[in-house]
mmCIF file of C-alpha atoms in Angstrom:
data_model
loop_
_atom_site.group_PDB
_atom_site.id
_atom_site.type_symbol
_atom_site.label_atom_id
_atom_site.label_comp_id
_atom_site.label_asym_id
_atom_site.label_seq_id
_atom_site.Cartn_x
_atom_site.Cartn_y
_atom_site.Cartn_z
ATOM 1 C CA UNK A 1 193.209 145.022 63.709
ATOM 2 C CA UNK A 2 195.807 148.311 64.096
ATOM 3 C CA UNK A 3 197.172 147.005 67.033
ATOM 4 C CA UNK A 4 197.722 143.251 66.267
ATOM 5 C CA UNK A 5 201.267 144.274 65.231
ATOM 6 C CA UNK A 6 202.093 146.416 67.928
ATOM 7 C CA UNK A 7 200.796 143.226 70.533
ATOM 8 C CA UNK A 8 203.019 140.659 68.937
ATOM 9 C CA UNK A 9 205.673 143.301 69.236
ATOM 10 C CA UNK A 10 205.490 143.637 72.962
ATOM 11 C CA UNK A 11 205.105 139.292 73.245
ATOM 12 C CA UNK A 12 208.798 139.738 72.807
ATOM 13 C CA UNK A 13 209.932 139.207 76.238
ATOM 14 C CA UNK A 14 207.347 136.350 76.949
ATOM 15 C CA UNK A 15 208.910 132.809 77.220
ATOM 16 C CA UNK A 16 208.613 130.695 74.314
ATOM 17 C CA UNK A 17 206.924 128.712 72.970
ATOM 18 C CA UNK A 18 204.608 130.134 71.521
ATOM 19 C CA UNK A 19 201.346 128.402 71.667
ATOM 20 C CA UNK A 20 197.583 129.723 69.890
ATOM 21 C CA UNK A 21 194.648 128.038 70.961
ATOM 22 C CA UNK A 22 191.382 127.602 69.448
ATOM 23 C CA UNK A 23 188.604 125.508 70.709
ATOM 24 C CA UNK A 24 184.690 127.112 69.688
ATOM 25 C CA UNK A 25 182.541 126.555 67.076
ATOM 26 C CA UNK A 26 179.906 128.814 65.396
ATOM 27 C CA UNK A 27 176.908 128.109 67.122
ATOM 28 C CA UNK A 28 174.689 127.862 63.563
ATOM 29 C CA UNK A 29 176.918 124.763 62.983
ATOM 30 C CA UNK A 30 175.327 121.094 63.025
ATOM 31 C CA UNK A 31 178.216 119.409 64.100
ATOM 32 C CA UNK A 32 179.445 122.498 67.100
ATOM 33 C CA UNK A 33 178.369 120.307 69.859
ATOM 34 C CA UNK A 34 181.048 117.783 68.725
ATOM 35 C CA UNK A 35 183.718 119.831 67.466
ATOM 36 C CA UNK A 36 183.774 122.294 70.383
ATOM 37 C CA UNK A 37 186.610 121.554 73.426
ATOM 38 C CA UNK A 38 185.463 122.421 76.502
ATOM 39 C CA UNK A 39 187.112 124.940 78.493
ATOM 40 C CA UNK A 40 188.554 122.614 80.728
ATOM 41 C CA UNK A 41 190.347 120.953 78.626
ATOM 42 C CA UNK A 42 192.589 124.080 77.720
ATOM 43 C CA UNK A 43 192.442 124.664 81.520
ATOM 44 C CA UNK A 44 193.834 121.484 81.511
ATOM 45 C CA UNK A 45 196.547 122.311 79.510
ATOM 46 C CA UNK A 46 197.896 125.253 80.493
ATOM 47 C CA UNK A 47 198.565 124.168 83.696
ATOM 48 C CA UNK A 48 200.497 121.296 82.510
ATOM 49 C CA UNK A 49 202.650 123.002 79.899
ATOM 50 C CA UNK A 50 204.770 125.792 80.325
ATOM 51 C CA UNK A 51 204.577 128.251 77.606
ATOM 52 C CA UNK A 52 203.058 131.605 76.634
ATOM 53 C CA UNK A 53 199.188 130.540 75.339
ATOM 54 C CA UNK A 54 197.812 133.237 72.682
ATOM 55 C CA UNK A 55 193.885 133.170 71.986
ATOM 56 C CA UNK A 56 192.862 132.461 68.504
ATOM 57 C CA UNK A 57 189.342 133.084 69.668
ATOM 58 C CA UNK A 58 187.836 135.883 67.394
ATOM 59 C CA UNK A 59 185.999 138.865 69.701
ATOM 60 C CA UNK A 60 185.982 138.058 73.182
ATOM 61 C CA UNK A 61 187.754 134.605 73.926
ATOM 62 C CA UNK A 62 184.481 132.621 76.202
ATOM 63 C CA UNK A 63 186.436 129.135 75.657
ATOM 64 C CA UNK A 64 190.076 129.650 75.223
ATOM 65 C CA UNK A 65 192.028 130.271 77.874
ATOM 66 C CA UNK A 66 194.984 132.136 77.004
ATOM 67 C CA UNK A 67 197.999 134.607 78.759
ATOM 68 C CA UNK A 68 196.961 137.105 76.141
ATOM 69 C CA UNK A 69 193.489 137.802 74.137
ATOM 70 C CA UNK A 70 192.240 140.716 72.039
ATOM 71 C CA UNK A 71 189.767 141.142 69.736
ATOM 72 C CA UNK A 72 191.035 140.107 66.717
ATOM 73 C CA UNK A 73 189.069 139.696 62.749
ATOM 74 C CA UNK A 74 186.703 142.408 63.428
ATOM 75 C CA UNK A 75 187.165 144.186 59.794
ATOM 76 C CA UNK A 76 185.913 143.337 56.639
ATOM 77 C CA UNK A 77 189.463 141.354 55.767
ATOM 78 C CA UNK A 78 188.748 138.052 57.385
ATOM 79 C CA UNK A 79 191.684 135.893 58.767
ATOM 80 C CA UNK A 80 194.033 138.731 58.035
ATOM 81 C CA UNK A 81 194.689 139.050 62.099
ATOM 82 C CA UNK A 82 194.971 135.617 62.514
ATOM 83 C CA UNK A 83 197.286 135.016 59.746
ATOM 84 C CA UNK A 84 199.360 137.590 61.541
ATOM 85 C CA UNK A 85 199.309 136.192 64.888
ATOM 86 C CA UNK A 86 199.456 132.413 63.724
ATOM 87 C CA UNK A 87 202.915 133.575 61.791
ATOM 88 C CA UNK A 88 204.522 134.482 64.596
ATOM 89 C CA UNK A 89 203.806 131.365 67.020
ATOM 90 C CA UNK A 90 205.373 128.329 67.624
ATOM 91 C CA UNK A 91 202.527 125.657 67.583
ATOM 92 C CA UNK A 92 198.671 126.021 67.100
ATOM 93 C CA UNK A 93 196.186 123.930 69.333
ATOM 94 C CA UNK A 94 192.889 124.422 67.294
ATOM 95 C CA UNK A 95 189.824 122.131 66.788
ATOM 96 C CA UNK A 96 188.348 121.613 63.306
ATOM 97 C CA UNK A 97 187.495 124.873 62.352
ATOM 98 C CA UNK A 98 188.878 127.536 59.758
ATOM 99 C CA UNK A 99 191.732 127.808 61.911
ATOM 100 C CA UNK A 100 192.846 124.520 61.411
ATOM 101 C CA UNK A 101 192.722 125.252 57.769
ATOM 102 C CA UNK A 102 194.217 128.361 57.927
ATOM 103 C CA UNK A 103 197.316 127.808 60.094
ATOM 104 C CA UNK A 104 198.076 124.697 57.424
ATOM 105 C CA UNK A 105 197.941 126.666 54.734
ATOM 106 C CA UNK A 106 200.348 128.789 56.568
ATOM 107 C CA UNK A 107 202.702 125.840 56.695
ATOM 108 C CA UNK A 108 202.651 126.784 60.417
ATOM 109 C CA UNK A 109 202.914 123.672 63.268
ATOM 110 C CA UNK A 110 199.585 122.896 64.168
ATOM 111 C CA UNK A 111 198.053 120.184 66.466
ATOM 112 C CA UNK A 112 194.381 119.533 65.373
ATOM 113 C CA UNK A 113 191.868 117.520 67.842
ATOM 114 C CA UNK A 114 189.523 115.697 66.740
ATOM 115 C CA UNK A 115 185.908 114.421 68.118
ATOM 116 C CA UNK A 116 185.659 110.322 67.551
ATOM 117 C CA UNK A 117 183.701 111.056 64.333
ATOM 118 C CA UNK A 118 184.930 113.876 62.232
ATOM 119 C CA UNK A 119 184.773 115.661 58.925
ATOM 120 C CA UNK A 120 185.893 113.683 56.252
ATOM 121 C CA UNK A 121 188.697 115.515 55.203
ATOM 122 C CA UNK A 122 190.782 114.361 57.739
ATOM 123 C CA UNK A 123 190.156 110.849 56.673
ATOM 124 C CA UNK A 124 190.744 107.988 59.841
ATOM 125 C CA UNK A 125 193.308 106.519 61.380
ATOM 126 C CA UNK A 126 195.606 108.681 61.109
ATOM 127 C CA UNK A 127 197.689 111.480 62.415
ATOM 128 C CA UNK A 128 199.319 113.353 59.794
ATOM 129 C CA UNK A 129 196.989 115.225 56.956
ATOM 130 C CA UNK A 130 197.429 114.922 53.075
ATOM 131 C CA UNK A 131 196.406 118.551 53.025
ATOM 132 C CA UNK A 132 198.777 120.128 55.097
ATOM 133 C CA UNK A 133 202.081 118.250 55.989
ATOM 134 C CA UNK A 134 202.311 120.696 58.852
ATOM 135 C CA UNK A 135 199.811 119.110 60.973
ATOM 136 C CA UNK A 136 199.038 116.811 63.871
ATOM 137 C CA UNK A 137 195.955 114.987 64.062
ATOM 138 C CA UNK A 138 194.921 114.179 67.942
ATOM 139 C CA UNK A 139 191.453 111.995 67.379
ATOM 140 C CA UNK A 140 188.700 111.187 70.566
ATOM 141 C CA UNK A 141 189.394 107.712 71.376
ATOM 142 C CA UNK A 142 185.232 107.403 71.556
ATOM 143 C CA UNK A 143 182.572 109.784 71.610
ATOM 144 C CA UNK A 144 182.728 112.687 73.325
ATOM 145 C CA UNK A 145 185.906 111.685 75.319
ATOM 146 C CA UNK A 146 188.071 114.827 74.923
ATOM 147 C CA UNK A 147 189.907 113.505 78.238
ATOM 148 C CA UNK A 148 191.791 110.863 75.771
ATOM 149 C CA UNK A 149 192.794 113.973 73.188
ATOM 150 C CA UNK A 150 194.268 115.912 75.866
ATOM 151 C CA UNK A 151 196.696 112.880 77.468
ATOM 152 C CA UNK A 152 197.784 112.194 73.836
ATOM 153 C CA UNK A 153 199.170 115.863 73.833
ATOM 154 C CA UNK A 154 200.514 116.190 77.461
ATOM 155 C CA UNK A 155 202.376 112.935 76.306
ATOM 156 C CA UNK A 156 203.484 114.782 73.243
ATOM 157 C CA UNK A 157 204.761 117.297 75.745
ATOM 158 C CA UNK A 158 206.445 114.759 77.983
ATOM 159 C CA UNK A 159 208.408 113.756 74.842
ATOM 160 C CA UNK A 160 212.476 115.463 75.492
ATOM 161 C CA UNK A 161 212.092 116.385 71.447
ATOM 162 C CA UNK A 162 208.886 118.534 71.381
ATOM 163 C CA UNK A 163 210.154 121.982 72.351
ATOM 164 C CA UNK A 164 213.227 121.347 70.254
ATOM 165 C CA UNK A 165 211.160 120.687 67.306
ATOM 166 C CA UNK A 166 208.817 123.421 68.373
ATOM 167 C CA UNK A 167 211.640 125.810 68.491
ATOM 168 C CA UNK A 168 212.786 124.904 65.002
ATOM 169 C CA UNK A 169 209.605 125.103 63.312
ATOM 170 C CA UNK A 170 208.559 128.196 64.791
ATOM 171 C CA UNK A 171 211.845 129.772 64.221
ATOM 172 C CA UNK A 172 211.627 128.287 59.965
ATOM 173 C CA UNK A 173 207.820 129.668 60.251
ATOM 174 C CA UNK A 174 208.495 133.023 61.090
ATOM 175 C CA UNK A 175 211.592 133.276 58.528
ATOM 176 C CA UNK A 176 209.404 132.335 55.937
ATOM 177 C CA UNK A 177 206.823 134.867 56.506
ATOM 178 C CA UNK A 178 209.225 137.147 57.195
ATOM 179 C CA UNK A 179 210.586 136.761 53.641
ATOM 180 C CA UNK A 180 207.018 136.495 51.622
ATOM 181 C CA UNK A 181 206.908 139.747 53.354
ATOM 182 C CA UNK A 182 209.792 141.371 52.667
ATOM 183 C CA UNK A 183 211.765 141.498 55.615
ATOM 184 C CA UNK A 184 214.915 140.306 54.040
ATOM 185 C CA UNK A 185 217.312 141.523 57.405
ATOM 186 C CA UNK A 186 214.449 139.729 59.964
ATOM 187 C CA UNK A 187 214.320 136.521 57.500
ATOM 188 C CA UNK A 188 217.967 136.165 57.088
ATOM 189 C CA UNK A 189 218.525 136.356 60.967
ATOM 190 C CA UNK A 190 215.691 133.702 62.246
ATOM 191 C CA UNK A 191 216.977 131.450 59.045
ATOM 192 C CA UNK A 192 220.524 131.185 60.596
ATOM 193 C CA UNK A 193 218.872 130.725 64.215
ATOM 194 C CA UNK A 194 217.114 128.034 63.227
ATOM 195 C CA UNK A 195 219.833 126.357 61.257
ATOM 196 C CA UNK A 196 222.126 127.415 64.838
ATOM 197 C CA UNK A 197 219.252 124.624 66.195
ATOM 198 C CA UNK A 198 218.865 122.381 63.345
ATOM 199 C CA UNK A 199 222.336 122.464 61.601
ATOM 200 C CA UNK A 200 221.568 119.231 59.380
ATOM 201 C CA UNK A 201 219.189 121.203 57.836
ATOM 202 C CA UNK A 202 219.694 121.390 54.117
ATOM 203 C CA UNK A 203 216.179 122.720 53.377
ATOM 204 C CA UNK A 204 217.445 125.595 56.000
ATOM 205 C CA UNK A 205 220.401 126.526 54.079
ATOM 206 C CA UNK A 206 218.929 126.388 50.851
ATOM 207 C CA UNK A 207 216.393 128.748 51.943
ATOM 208 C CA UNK A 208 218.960 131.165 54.136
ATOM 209 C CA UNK A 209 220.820 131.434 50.587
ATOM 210 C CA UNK A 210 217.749 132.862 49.069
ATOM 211 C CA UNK A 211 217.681 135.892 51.250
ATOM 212 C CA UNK A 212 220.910 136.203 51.190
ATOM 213 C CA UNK A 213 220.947 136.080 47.510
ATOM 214 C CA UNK A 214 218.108 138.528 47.357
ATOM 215 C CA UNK A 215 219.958 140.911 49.407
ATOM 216 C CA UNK A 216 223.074 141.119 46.830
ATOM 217 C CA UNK A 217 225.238 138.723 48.750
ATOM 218 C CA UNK A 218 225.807 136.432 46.145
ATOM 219 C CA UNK A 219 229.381 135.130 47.449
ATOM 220 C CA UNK A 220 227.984 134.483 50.815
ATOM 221 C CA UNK A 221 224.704 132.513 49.083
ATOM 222 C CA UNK A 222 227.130 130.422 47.075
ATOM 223 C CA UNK A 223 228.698 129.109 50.591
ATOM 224 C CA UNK A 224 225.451 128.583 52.358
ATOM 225 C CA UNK A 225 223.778 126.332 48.967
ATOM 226 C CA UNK A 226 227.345 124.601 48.322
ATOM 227 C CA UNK A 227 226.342 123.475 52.299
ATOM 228 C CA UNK A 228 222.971 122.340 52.047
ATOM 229 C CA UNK A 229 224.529 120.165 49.134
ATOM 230 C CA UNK A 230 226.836 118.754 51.286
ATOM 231 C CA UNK A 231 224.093 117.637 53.770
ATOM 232 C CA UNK A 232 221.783 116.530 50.676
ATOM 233 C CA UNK A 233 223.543 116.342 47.232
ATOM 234 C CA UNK A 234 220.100 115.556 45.306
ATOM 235 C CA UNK A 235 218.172 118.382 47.068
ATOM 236 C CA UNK A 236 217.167 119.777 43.856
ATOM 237 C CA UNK A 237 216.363 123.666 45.137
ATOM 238 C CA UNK A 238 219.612 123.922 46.199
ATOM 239 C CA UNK A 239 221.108 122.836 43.044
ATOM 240 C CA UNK A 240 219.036 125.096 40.860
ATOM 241 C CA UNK A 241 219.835 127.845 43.507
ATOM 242 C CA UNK A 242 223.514 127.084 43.390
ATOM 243 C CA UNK A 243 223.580 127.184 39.444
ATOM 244 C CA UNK A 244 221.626 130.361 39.634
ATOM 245 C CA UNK A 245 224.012 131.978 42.248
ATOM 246 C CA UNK A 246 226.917 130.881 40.226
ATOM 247 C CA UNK A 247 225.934 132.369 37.187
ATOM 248 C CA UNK A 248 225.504 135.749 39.173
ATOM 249 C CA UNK A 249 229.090 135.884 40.639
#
């Protein structure tokens, strides 16, 4: 778990996106023979999409493929390496496992797939997830066809907008962990990069005047939440924030 930090570190010069992958199943599990992709399927994938692939597999990766694997989870703190890794990508590719859960608590883009009969919780016919608006549900047409799952995402991929909206949400990902964490400096730069991609963003410039209002610069935050309003005058964090800033000056 030491090195996690020190491997995303050295990802820097790798091409983006980002992409984890997750596709096993514990093997005490009832229902692993349905939820688990096969290896070719990821295969599949990688050779269609270009991107840097990061194995979510815990311990050695048997059914992910990926650029880059380690052993990751091995302490006592479970998830705490894969909360680590998932913050810094671009997109997860899981099945329904923890990691699925996980990465949308996170808030962090995430593509789930489905087998034709799955867990409740992701209800049917559907492909968004009351649970977690940052996911993607990608559901077996029938039983046991995982060939079905994996054109719906290539054709996701085909779309011109993906890797744009990839970029963005990674970019908004990381700058929020960055800032639960502290990095104030690291937040406040991928905040205005991903506003530099997304500049109708008022959500983006409400939260870019947080850091910078946390950091002392309370002019500067006045600017930045006077221009989310301008984008979205009823966006009601920004109006609180403004008030907030103002009263500060």
């Amino acid at each position: 778990a030491e090195d996690i930090p020190r491997s995303i570190l050295n990802w820097r010069g790798f091409p983006r996106p980002w992409i984890g992958l997750h596709g096993s199943c514990s093997q005490t599990s009832p229902t692993q023979g349905l939820r688990r992709i096969p290896r070719e399927v990821f295969e599949a994938l990688t050779h269609h999409v270009t991107a840097t692939f990061i194995s979510l597999e815990k311990a050695a990766p048997s059914d992910t493929p990926g650029s880059h694997a380690f052993e990751i989870d091995a302490g006592s703190e479970a998830f705490v390496d894969s909360a680590a890794i998932i913050a810094n990508l671009d997109l997860v590719i899981t099945n329904d496992t923890a990691i699925a859960h996980l990465s949308g608590a996170l808030g962090a883009p995430t593509w789930v797939l489905l087998p034709y009969v799955c867990d409740w919780r992701w209800l049917s016919n559907r492909q968004d997830s009351p649970w977690y608006p940052s996911l993607r549900l990608f559901r077996q047409a029938q039983p046991d066809d995982w060939q079905s799952v994996l054109e719906q995402v290539l054709l996701r991929f085909r779309e011109p907008s993906t890797l744009q909206q990839l970029t963005v949400a990674g970019l908004f990902q990381r700058a929020h962990c960055a800032e639960a964490w502290g990095s104030l400096e690291s937040a406040q730069s991928l905040y205005q990069a991903a506003i530099a991609a997304a500049p109708a963003s008022a959500s983006g410039y409400n939260n870019l005047g947080k850091v910078l209002k946390l950091r002392g610069h309370i002019k500067e935050a006045v600017e930045v939440f006077q221009k989310a309003l301008a984008i979205n005058p009823h966006h009601a964090p920004a109006l609180s924030n403004n008030a907030m800033a103002y009263k500060d000056l």
